Amino acid sequence: RQVAFNELHERYTKLKEYYTVADTKNVELSQSILQTNELLKQSQDQCLKGEERLKAAEAAKENEIKQIREAHQADHDKLISTMEQSKQQMQSALEQLQETQRQLADKESAVVQANVRVQLGQQEAMELRAKTEEWRGGGGEGG
């Protein structure tokens, strides 16, 4: 009986040691899992913050691209507007030049007509003078 008790006691002691070691390992494993979970949570937080920063950077980049596009469009529109104004100014200048040329042609025509009238008047005067001389000359001889 004593032998059986000793055997049982020995088995109980070994089992107790086994479960004590197992409990210790279980506690260590649980702490390790908790630490791993904490690290995982920190990593997730960092990832979320990183994603937020990335989204903010992308939004800022998009905004910058949008501003550059708008500025480029504004410059383009301004250039087109300036070109249109220049075209209108050139058209206006061309029309003024054509009007000036027309006026000049009218004046030249008037000068030519006046010169022709002067020449005709001079020719008439010369013919009249010649006739007058002829008449005087002829009348004096006859009288």
mmCIF file of C-alpha atoms in Angstrom:
data_model
loop_
_atom_site.group_PDB
_atom_site.id
_atom_site.type_symbol
_atom_site.label_atom_id
_atom_site.label_comp_id
_atom_site.label_asym_id
_atom_site.label_seq_id
_atom_site.Cartn_x
_atom_site.Cartn_y
_atom_site.Cartn_z
ATOM 1 C CA ARG A 1 0.000 0.000 0.000
ATOM 2 C CA GLN A 2 2.762 2.431 0.887
ATOM 3 C CA VAL A 3 4.447 1.648 -2.462
ATOM 4 C CA ALA A 4 1.244 2.359 -4.322
ATOM 5 C CA PHE A 5 0.812 5.598 -2.408
ATOM 6 C CA ASN A 6 4.420 6.604 -3.081
ATOM 7 C CA GLU A 7 3.918 5.839 -6.781
ATOM 8 C CA LEU A 8 0.740 7.874 -6.869
ATOM 9 C CA HIS A 9 2.424 10.690 -4.972
ATOM 10 C CA GLU A 10 5.336 10.627 -7.406
ATOM 11 C CA ARG A 11 2.987 10.712 -10.422
ATOM 12 C CA TYR A 12 0.991 13.498 -8.835
ATOM 13 C CA THR A 13 4.184 15.505 -8.184
ATOM 14 C CA LYS A 14 5.346 14.966 -11.802
ATOM 15 C CA LEU A 15 1.911 15.947 -13.117
ATOM 16 C CA LYS A 16 1.900 18.989 -10.839
ATOM 17 C CA GLU A 17 5.379 19.986 -12.100
ATOM 18 C CA TYR A 18 4.242 19.405 -15.693
ATOM 19 C CA TYR A 19 1.160 21.582 -15.234
ATOM 20 C CA THR A 20 3.170 24.205 -13.329
ATOM 21 C CA VAL A 21 5.671 24.371 -16.235
ATOM 22 C CA ALA A 22 2.782 24.343 -18.700
ATOM 23 C CA ASP A 23 1.052 27.166 -16.791
ATOM 24 C CA THR A 24 4.286 29.162 -16.727
ATOM 25 C CA LYS A 25 4.715 28.600 -20.474
ATOM 26 C CA ASN A 26 1.062 29.487 -20.973
ATOM 27 C CA VAL A 27 1.502 32.764 -19.064
ATOM 28 C CA GLU A 28 4.666 33.556 -21.088
ATOM 29 C CA LEU A 29 2.839 32.705 -24.306
ATOM 30 C CA SER A 30 -0.120 34.872 -23.294
ATOM 31 C CA GLN A 31 2.212 37.787 -22.511
ATOM 32 C CA SER A 32 3.980 37.236 -25.835
ATOM 33 C CA ILE A 33 0.617 37.240 -27.630
ATOM 34 C CA LEU A 34 -0.383 40.439 -25.796
ATOM 35 C CA GLN A 35 2.936 42.080 -26.748
ATOM 36 C CA THR A 36 2.520 40.903 -30.340
ATOM 37 C CA ASN A 37 -1.025 42.263 -30.388
ATOM 38 C CA GLU A 38 0.230 45.583 -29.010
ATOM 39 C CA LEU A 39 2.961 45.735 -31.677
ATOM 40 C CA LEU A 40 0.403 44.835 -34.324
ATOM 41 C CA LYS A 41 -1.895 47.618 -33.091
ATOM 42 C CA GLN A 42 1.004 50.101 -33.162
ATOM 43 C CA SER A 43 1.907 48.958 -36.688
ATOM 44 C CA GLN A 44 -1.713 49.356 -37.792
ATOM 45 C CA ASP A 45 -1.826 52.849 -36.263
ATOM 46 C CA GLN A 46 1.395 53.773 -38.067
ATOM 47 C CA CYS A 47 -0.011 52.382 -41.313
ATOM 48 C CA LEU A 48 -3.212 54.402 -40.880
ATOM 49 C CA LYS A 49 -1.215 57.552 -40.142
ATOM 50 C CA GLY A 50 0.990 56.815 -43.131
ATOM 51 C CA GLU A 51 -2.077 56.351 -45.333
ATOM 52 C CA GLU A 52 -3.521 59.625 -44.029
ATOM 53 C CA ARG A 53 -0.240 61.433 -44.777
ATOM 54 C CA LEU A 54 -0.137 59.827 -48.218
ATOM 55 C CA LYS A 55 -3.739 60.881 -48.912
ATOM 56 C CA ALA A 56 -2.953 64.400 -47.696
ATOM 57 C CA ALA A 57 0.158 64.511 -49.897
ATOM 58 C CA GLU A 58 -1.837 63.206 -52.879
ATOM 59 C CA ALA A 59 -4.578 65.768 -52.232
ATOM 60 C CA ALA A 60 -1.963 68.531 -52.006
ATOM 61 C CA LYS A 61 -0.375 67.288 -55.241
ATOM 62 C CA GLU A 62 -3.758 67.172 -56.981
ATOM 63 C CA ASN A 63 -4.506 70.672 -55.710
ATOM 64 C CA GLU A 64 -1.130 71.905 -56.957
ATOM 65 C CA ILE A 65 -1.708 70.274 -60.349
ATOM 66 C CA LYS A 66 -5.181 71.863 -60.457
ATOM 67 C CA GLN A 67 -3.723 75.287 -59.614
ATOM 68 C CA ILE A 68 -1.004 74.861 -62.252
ATOM 69 C CA ARG A 69 -3.650 73.845 -64.808
ATOM 70 C CA GLU A 70 -5.834 76.821 -63.871
ATOM 71 C CA ALA A 71 -2.851 79.191 -64.038
ATOM 72 C CA HIS A 72 -1.833 77.680 -67.378
ATOM 73 C CA GLN A 73 -5.405 78.036 -68.659
ATOM 74 C CA ALA A 74 -5.522 81.634 -67.405
ATOM 75 C CA ASP A 75 -2.191 82.366 -69.146
ATOM 76 C CA HIS A 76 -3.496 80.673 -72.289
ATOM 77 C CA ASP A 77 -6.756 82.651 -72.159
ATOM 78 C CA LYS A 78 -4.803 85.869 -71.536
ATOM 79 C CA LEU A 79 -2.516 85.094 -74.480
ATOM 80 C CA ILE A 80 -5.517 84.378 -76.726
ATOM 81 C CA SER A 81 -7.163 87.601 -75.531
ATOM 82 C CA THR A 82 -3.984 89.586 -76.177
ATOM 83 C CA MET A 83 -3.668 88.007 -79.620
ATOM 84 C CA GLU A 84 -7.306 88.870 -80.377
ATOM 85 C CA GLN A 85 -6.733 92.477 -79.251
ATOM 86 C CA SER A 86 -3.585 92.685 -81.376
ATOM 87 C CA LYS A 87 -5.488 91.245 -84.337
ATOM 88 C CA GLN A 88 -8.262 93.833 -83.861
ATOM 89 C CA GLN A 89 -5.704 96.637 -83.515
ATOM 90 C CA MET A 90 -3.936 95.468 -86.672
ATOM 91 C CA GLN A 91 -7.278 95.239 -88.498
ATOM 92 C CA SER A 92 -8.150 98.746 -87.327
ATOM 93 C CA ALA A 93 -4.716 100.053 -88.357
ATOM 94 C CA LEU A 94 -5.110 98.364 -91.750
ATOM 95 C CA GLU A 95 -8.527 99.957 -92.210
ATOM 96 C CA GLN A 96 -7.102 103.364 -91.228
ATOM 97 C CA LEU A 97 -4.216 102.866 -93.663
ATOM 98 C CA GLN A 98 -6.649 101.940 -96.451
ATOM 99 C CA GLU A 99 -8.770 105.017 -95.644
ATOM 100 C CA THR A 100 -5.642 107.207 -95.654
ATOM 101 C CA GLN A 101 -4.577 105.698 -98.997
ATOM 102 C CA ARG A 102 -8.065 106.347 -100.397
ATOM 103 C CA GLN A 103 -7.988 109.945 -99.143
ATOM 104 C CA LEU A 104 -4.496 110.377 -100.592
ATOM 105 C CA ALA A 105 -5.658 108.966 -103.933
ATOM 106 C CA ASP A 106 -8.630 111.393 -103.845
ATOM 107 C CA LYS A 107 -6.263 114.302 -103.115
ATOM 108 C CA GLU A 108 -3.867 113.195 -105.863
ATOM 109 C CA SER A 109 -6.822 112.975 -108.244
ATOM 110 C CA ALA A 110 -7.950 116.458 -107.192
ATOM 111 C CA VAL A 111 -4.397 117.789 -107.672
ATOM 112 C CA VAL A 112 -4.182 116.163 -111.098
ATOM 113 C CA GLN A 113 -7.576 117.649 -112.040
ATOM 114 C CA ALA A 114 -6.483 121.057 -110.735
ATOM 115 C CA ASN A 115 -3.230 120.802 -112.718
ATOM 116 C CA VAL A 116 -5.172 119.891 -115.830
ATOM 117 C CA ARG A 117 -7.497 122.885 -115.252
ATOM 118 C CA VAL A 118 -4.482 125.147 -114.693
ATOM 119 C CA GLN A 119 -2.821 123.832 -117.849
ATOM 120 C CA LEU A 120 -6.057 124.237 -119.821
ATOM 121 C CA GLY A 121 -6.443 127.716 -118.347
ATOM 122 C CA GLN A 122 -2.851 128.568 -119.277
ATOM 123 C CA GLN A 123 -3.361 127.171 -122.751
ATOM 124 C CA GLU A 124 -6.570 129.182 -123.140
ATOM 125 C CA ALA A 125 -4.822 132.265 -121.854
ATOM 126 C CA MET A 126 -1.961 131.756 -124.301
ATOM 127 C CA GLU A 127 -4.376 131.218 -127.166
ATOM 128 C CA LEU A 128 -6.360 134.261 -126.088
ATOM 129 C CA ARG A 129 -3.148 136.299 -125.794
ATOM 130 C CA ALA A 130 -2.099 135.099 -129.244
ATOM 131 C CA LYS A 131 -5.462 136.061 -130.673
ATOM 132 C CA THR A 132 -5.318 139.381 -128.868
ATOM 133 C CA GLU A 133 -1.827 140.028 -130.259
ATOM 134 C CA GLU A 134 -2.995 138.912 -133.637
ATOM 135 C CA TRP A 135 -6.006 141.190 -133.441
ATOM 136 C CA ARG A 136 -3.918 144.128 -132.174
ATOM 137 C CA GLY A 137 -1.303 143.470 -134.699
ATOM 138 C CA GLY A 138 -3.793 143.122 -137.501
ATOM 139 C CA GLY A 139 -5.934 146.034 -136.346
ATOM 140 C CA GLY A 140 -2.964 148.392 -136.023
ATOM 141 C CA GLU A 141 -1.776 147.743 -139.536
ATOM 142 C CA GLY A 142 -5.248 148.282 -140.907
ATOM 143 C CA GLY A 143 -5.779 151.578 -138.981
#
